[in-house]
Coordinates of C-alpha atoms and ligand atoms in Angstrom, one line a residue:
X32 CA 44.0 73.9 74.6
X33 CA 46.5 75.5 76.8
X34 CA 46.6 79.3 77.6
X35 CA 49.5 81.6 78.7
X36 CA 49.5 85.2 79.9
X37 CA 52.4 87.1 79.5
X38 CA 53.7 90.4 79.5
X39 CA 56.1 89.8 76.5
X40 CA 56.3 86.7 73.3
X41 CA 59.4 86.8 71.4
X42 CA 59.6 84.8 68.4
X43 CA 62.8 83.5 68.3
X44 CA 66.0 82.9 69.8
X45 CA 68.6 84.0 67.3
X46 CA 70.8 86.4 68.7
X47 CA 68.1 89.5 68.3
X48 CA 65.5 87.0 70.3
X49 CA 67.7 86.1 73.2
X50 CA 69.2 90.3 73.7
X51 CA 65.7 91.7 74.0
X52 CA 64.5 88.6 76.4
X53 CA 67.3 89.0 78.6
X54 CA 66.8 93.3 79.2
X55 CA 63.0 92.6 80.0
X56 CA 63.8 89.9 82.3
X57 CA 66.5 91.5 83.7
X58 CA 63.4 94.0 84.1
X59 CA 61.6 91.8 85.4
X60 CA 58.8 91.6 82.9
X61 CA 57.3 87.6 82.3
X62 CA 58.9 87.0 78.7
X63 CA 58.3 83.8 76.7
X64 CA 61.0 82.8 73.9
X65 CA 59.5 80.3 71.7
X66 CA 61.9 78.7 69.0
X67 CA 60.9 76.7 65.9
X68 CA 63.9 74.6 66.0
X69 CA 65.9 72.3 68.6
X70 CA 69.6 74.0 69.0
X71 CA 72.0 73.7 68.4
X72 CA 71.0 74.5 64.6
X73 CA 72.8 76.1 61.7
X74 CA 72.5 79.6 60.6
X75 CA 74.6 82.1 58.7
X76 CA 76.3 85.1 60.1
X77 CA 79.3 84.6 61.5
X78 CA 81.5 87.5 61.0
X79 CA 80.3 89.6 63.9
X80 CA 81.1 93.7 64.3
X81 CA 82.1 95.5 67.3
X82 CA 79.3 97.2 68.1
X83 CA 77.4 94.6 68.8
X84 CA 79.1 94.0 71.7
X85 CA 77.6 96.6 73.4
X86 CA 74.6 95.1 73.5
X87 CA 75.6 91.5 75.1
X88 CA 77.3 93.5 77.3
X89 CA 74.0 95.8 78.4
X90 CA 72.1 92.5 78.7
X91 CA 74.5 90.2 81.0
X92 CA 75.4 87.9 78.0
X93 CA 79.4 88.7 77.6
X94 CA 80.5 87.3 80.1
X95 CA 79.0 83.4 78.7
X96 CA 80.2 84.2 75.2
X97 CA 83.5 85.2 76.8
X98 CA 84.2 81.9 78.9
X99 CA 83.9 80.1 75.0
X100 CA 87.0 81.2 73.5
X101 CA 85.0 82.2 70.2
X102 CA 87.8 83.7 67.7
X103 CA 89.0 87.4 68.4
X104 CA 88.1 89.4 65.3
X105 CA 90.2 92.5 65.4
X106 CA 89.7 93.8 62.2
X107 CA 89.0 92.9 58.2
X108 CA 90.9 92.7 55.1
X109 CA 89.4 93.2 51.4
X110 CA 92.1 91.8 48.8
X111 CA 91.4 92.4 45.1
X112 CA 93.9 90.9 42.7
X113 CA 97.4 92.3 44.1
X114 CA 95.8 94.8 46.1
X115 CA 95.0 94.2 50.1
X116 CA 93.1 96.7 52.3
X117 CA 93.2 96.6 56.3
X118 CA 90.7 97.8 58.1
X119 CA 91.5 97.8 62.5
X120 CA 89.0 98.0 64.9
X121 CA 91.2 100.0 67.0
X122 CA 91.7 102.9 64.4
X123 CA 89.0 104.1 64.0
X124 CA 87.0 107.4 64.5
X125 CA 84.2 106.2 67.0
X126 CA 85.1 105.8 70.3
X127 CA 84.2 102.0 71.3
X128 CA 84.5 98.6 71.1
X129 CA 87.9 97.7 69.2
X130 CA 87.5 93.7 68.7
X131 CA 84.6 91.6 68.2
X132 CA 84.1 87.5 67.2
X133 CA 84.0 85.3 64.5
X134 CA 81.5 83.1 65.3
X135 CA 80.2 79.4 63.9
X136 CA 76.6 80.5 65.2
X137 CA 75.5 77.3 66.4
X138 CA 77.3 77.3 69.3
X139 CA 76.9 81.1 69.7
X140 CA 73.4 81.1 69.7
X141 CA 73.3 78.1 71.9
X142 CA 75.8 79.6 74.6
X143 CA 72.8 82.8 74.6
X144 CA 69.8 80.1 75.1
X145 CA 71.7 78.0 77.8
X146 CA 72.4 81.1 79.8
X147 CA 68.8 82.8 79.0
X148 CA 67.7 79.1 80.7
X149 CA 70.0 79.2 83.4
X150 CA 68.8 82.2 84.4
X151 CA 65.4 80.8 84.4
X152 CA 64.0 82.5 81.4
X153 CA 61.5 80.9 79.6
X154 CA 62.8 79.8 76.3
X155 CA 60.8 76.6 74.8
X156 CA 61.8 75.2 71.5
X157 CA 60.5 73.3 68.4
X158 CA 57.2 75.6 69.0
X159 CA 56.5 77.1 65.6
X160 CA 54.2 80.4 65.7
X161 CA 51.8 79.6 63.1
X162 CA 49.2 82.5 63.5
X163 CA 48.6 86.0 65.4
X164 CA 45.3 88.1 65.4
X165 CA 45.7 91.5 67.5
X166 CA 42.8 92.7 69.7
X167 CA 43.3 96.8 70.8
X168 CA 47.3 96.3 71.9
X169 CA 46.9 92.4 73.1
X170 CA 47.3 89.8 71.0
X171 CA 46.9 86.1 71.1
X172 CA 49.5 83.8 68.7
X173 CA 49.0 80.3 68.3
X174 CA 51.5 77.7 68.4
X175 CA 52.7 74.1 66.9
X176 CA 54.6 72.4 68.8
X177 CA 56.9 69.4 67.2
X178 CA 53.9 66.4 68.1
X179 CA 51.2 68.9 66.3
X180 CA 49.5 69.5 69.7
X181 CA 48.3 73.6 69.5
X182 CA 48.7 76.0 72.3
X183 CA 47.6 79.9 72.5
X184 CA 49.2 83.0 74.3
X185 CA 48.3 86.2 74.9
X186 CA 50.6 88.8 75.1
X187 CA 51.1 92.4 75.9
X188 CA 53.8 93.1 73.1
X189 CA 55.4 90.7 70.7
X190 CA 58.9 91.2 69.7
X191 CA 59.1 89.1 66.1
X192 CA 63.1 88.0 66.5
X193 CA 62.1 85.5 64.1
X194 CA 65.1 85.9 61.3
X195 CA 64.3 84.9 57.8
X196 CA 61.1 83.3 59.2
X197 CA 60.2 86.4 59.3
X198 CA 56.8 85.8 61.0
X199 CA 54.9 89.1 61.0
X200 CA 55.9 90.5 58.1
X201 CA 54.2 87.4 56.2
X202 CA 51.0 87.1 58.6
X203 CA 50.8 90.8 58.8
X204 CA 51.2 91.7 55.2
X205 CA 54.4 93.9 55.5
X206 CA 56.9 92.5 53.5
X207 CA 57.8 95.3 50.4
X208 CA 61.0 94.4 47.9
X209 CA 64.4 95.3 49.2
X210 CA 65.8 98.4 46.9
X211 CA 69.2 96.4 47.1
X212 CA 70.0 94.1 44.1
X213 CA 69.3 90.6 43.7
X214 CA 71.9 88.7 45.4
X215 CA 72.6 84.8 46.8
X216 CA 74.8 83.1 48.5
X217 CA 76.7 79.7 48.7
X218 CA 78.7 78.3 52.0
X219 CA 79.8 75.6 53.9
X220 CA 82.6 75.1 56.3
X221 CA 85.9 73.3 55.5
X222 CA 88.7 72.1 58.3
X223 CA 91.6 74.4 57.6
X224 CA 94.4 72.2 57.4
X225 CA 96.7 73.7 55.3
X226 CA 96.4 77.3 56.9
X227 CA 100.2 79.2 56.2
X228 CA 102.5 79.5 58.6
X229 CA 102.6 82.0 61.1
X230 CA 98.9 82.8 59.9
X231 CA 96.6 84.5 62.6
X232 CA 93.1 84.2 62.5
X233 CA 91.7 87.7 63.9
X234 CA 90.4 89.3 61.0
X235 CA 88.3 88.2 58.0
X236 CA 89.2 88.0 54.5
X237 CA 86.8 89.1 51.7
X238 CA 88.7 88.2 48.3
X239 CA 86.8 90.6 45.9
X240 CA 86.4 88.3 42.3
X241 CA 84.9 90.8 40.6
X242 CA 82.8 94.2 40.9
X243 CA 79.9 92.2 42.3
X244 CA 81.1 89.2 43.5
X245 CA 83.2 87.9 46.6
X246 CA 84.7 85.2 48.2
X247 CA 84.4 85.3 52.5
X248 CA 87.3 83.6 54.5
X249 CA 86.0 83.1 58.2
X250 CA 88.6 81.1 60.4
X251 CA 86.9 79.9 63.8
X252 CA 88.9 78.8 67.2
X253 CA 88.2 75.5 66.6
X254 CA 90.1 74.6 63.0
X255 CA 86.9 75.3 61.0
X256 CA 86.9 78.1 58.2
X257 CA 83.8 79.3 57.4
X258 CA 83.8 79.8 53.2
X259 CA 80.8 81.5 51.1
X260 CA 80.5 83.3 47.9
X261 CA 78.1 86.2 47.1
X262 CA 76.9 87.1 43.8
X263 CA 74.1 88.5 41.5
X264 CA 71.7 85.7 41.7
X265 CA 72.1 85.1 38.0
X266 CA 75.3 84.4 38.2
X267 CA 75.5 81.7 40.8
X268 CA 72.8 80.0 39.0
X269 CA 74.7 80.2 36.1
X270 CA 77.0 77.7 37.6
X271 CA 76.0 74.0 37.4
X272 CA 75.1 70.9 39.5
X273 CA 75.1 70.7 43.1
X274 CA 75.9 73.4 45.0
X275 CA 79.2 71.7 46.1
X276 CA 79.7 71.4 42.6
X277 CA 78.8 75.1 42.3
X278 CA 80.8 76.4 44.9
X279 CA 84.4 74.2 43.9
X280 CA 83.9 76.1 40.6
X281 CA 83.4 79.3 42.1
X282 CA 86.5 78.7 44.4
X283 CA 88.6 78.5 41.5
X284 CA 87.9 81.7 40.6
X285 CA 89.8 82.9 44.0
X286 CA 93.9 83.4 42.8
X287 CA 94.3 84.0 47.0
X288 CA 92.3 80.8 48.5
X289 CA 91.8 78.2 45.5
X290 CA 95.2 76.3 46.8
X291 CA 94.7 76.5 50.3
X292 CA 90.7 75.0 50.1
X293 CA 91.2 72.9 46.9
X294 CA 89.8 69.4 47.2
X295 CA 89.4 69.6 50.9
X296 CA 86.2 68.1 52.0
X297 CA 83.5 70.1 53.0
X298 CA 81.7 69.9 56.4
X299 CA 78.2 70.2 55.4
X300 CA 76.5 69.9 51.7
X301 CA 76.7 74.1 51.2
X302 CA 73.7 75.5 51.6
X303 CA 72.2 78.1 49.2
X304 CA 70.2 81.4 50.1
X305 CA 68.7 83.0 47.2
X306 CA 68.1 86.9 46.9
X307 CA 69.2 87.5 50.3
X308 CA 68.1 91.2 50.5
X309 CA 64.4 91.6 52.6
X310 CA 62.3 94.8 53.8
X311 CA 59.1 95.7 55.8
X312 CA 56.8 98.3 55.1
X313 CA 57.0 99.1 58.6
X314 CA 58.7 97.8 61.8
X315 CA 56.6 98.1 64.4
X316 CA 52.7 98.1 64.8
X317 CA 50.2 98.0 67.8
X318 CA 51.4 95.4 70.1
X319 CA 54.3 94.1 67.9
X320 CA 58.0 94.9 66.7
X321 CA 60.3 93.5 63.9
X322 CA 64.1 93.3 65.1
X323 CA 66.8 91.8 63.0
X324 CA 66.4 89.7 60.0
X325 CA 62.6 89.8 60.3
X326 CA 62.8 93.5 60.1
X327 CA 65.5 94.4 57.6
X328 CA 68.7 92.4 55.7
X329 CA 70.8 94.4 53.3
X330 CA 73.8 92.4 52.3
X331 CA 76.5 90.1 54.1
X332 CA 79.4 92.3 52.7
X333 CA 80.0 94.5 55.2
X334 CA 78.9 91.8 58.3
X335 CA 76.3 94.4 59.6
X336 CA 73.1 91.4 60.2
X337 CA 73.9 90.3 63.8
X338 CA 74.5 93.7 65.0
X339 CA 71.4 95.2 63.4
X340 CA 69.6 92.4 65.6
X341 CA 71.0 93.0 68.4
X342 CA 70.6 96.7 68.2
X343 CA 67.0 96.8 67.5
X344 CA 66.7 94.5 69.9
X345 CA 68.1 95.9 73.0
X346 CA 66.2 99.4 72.0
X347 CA 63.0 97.5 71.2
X348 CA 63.0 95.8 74.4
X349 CA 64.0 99.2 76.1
X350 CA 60.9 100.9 74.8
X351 CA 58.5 97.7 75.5
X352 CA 59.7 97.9 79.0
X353 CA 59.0 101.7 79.2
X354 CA 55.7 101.8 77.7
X355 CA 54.2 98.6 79.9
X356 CA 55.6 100.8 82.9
X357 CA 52.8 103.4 81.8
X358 CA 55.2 105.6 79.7
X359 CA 54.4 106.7 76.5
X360 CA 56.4 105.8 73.7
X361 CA 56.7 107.5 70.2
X362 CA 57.7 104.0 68.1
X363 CA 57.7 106.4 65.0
X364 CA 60.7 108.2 66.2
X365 CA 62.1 106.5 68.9
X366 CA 62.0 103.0 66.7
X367 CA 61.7 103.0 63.4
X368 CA 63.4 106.8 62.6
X369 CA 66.3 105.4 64.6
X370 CA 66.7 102.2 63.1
X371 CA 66.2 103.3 59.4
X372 CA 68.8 105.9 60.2
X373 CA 71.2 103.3 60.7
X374 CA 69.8 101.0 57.6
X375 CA 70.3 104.3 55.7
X376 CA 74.0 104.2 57.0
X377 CA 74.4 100.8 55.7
X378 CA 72.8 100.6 52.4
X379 CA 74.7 103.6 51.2
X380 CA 77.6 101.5 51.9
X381 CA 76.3 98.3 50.4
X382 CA 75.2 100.0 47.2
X383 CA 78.4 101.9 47.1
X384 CA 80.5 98.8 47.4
X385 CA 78.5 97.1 44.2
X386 CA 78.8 100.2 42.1
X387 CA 83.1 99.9 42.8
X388 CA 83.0 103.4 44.3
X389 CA 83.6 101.8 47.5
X390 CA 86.0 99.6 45.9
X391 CA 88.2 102.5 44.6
X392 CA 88.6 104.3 48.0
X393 CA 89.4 101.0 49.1
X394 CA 91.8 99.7 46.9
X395 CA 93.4 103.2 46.0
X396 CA 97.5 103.6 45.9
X397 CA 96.8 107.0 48.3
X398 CA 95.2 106.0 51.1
X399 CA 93.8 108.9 53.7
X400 CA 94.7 108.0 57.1
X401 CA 91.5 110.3 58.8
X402 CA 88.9 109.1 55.8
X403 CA 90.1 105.2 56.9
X404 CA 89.4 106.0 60.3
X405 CA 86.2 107.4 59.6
X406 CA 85.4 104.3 57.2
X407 CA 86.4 101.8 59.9
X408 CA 84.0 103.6 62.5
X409 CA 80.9 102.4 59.9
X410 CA 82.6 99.2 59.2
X411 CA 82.5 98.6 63.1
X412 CA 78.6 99.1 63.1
X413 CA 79.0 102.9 64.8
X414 CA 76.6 103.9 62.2
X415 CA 74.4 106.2 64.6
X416 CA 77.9 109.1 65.1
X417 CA 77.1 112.3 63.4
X418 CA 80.5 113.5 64.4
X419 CA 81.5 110.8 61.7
X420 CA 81.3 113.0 58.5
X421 CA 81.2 109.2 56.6
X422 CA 78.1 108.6 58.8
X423 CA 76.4 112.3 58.5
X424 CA 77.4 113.1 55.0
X425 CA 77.5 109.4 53.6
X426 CA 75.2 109.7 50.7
X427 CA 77.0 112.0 49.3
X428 CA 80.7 111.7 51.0
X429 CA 81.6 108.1 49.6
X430 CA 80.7 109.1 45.9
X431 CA 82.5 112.3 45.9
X432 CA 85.6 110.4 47.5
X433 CA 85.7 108.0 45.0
X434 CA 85.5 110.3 42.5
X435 CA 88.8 112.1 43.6
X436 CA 90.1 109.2 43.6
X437 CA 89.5 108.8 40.1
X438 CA 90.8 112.0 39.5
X439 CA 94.3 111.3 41.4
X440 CA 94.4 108.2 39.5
X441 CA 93.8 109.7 35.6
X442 CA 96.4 113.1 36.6
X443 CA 99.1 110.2 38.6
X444 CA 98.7 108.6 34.7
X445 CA 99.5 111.6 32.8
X446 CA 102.1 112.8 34.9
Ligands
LIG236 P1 68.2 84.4 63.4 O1 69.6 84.3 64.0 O2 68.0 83.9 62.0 O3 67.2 83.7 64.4 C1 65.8 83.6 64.1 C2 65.3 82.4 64.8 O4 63.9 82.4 64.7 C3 65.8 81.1 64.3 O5 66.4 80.3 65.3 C4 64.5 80.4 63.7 O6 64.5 79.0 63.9 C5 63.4 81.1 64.5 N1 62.1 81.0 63.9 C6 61.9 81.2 62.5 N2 60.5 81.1 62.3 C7 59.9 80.8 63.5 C8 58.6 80.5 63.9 N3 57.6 80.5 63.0 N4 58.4 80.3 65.2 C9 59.4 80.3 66.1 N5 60.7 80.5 65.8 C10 60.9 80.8 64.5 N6 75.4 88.7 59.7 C11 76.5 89.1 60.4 O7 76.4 89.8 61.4 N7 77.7 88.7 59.9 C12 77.9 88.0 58.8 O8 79.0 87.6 58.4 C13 76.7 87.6 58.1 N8 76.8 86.8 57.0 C14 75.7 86.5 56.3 C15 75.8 85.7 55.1 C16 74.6 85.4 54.4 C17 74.8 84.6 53.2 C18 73.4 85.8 54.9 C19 72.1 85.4 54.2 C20 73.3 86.5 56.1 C21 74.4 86.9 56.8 N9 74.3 87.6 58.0 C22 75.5 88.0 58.6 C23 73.0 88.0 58.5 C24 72.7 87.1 59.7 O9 72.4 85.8 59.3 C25 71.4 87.7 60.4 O10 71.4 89.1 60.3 C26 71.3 87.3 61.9 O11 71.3 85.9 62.0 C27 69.9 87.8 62.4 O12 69.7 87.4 63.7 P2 68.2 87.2 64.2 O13 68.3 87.0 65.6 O14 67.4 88.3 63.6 O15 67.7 85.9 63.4

């Protein structure tokens, strides 16, 4: 059987996978990416945030996802009946990154891997990590690869960039319910052919149904429009036959996009994710580390998956580096404190958003230029600013908003 010895595995090569390979080579650690699947291959997440941009940028990856012409995203737009909302990335209370991409991630992914490659990291796919036993901080992980033949390597540190796989968390015991409801999803991708005139494609569209379900509106560079509902799980199932069947029903439903998607043909059969929502008891042990999807996945409403990936990433790989250099790292505070912060951040947001207080600052007739501002910074993935009272104060802030909202509305009725 054949051995490796290696300073750093990483378990994947989503976008998570391919930031934190790239810092500790850049480091010059020896790092091994090993990918279940041949790309390019399909996988959700396309409506990327600005903050994540600082991270391809720390790593020396803009600069291949620039040369690709990938749609500008400079902003988003919730529209609920009548109602439309605009959120831009360049108003907003956070200094930083104003624009950001939408995405079809095959490609995206792929333009990381081919550059991670050219570079002369070593990235090796259809090899499935299959097991992992931990001796002191070393571990040893076995691996399939595509003809069944096993392999083993031992590793200082594993980084588990391993998405939904979510590798670790299912060896290692550590998967606990999510505390956000039970959601799923349905999408595909249609060509846009009957786009309005004049249209621009630089911001997303979220066409809000009802309370707890919405329609997503992705337009890529190259004539594609990304399409998916969310919902209570219940409720999508409550639909019937296939899920193209499922989803042309649900498309009716949207007064704003039912014309300009009806009868088109889809790209791909639409693929279904049930109870999208996952947690970890913990995200980081002796020797390992969850980042991204394998760590944490709240909701796609607000667009915050890729970014969290890349975030925990790029500060994983920043403490692996430090701590194989001698240093001593404190992963309770340093790691997980920090990156629970910002899922704190988010999930106020994402439960706020399904309770309709979200909705009604949103959506209300007087909108408050400074609270937008400060709204856009979280929308834009700056979730770590304390000067941002929506950031510092936001289990609290958002319900109290709403709430005077309310107020305005019921006194603007009885005046
Ligand atoms: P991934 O990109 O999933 O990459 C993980 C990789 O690990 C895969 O390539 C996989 O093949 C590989 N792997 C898995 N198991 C193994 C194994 N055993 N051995 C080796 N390799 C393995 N995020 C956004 O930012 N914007 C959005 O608009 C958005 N929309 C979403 C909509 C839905 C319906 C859902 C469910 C999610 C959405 N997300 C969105 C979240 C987004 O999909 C993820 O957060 C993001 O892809 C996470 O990146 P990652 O690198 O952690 O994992």
């Amino acid at each position: 059987m054949k051995e490796e010895k290696i300073d750093v595995l990483v378990i994947g090569a989503g976008p998570s996978g391919s930031v934190a390979a790239s810092y500790l080579f850049n480091k010059g650690f020896s790092v091994k990416v090993v990918e279940k699947n041949k790309f390019p291959r399909f996988v959700i997440g396309e409506s990327l945030i600005p903050r994540c941009m600082d991270h391809f940028e720390a790593v020396g990856l803009m600069d291949c996802l620039k040369e690709k012409g990938f749609e500008v995203k400079t902003g988003a737009r919730f529209l609920q009946g009548k109602k439309v909302c605009e959120f831009d990335f360049s108003k907003k209370h956070t200094k930083g990154w104003d624009w950001t991409w939408q995405v079809p991630r095959a490609e995206f992914d792929k333009t990381l891997t081919d550059e991670l490659l050219k570079r002369g990291v070593d990235v090796e796919f259809e090899k499935e990590v299959t097991g992992v036993s931990f001796n002191g901080n070393h571990s040893r992980t076995t691996i399939v690869d595509k003809e069944g033949t096993i392999s083993e390597i031992e590793a200082k540190f594993i980084i588990d960039s391993s998405g939904f796989g979510r590798v670790l968390p299912r060896l290692l015991d550590l998967e606990k319910p999510s505390v956000i409801p039970k959601h799923s999803s349905i999408f595909t991708h249609v060509k846009d052919v009957r786009k309005p005139e004049g249209w621009e494609g630089h911001r997303i569209t979220f066409d809000i149904v009802s309370q707890e379900t919405w329609l997503w509106v992705i337009p890529f560079s190259n004539g594609y429009t990304s399409i998916g509902y969310v919902g209570p799980t219940d409720y999508l199932e409550s639909f019937e036959g296939t899920t193209e069947e499922r989803l042309r029903q649900m498309m009716k439903l949207s007064t704003h996009y039912n014309d300009r998607f009806d009868g088109l043909p889809y790209e791909f059969e639409p693929k279904m994710i049930k109870n999208i929502a996952k947690s970890v008891k913990q995200l980081y042990g002796k020797g390992y580390v969850l980042t991204g999807n394998s760590a944490e996945f709240l909701d796609p409403v607000f667009s915050s998956g890729v970014t969290f990936a890349t975030e925990s990433a790029h500060l994983s790989a920043q403490l692996i580096a430090r701590e194989l250099n001698g240093e001593r790292v404190d992963w309770e505070t340093e790691y997980s404190q920090y990156m629970l912060e910002g899922v704190d951040v988010f999930s106020t947001y994402v439960k706020e958003w399904y309770t309709g207080n979200l909705q009604k600052i949103f959506f209300t007739d007087s909108e408050n230029p400074i609270i937008k501002k400060q709204i856009c910074s979280v929308l834009a993935g700056y979730v770590w600013d304390r000067s941002n009272p929506f950031v510092k104060n936001h289990h609290r802030l958002v319900r109290t908003v709403a709430h005077i909202t309310d107020m305005e509305k019921e006194n603007a009725g009885q005046s």
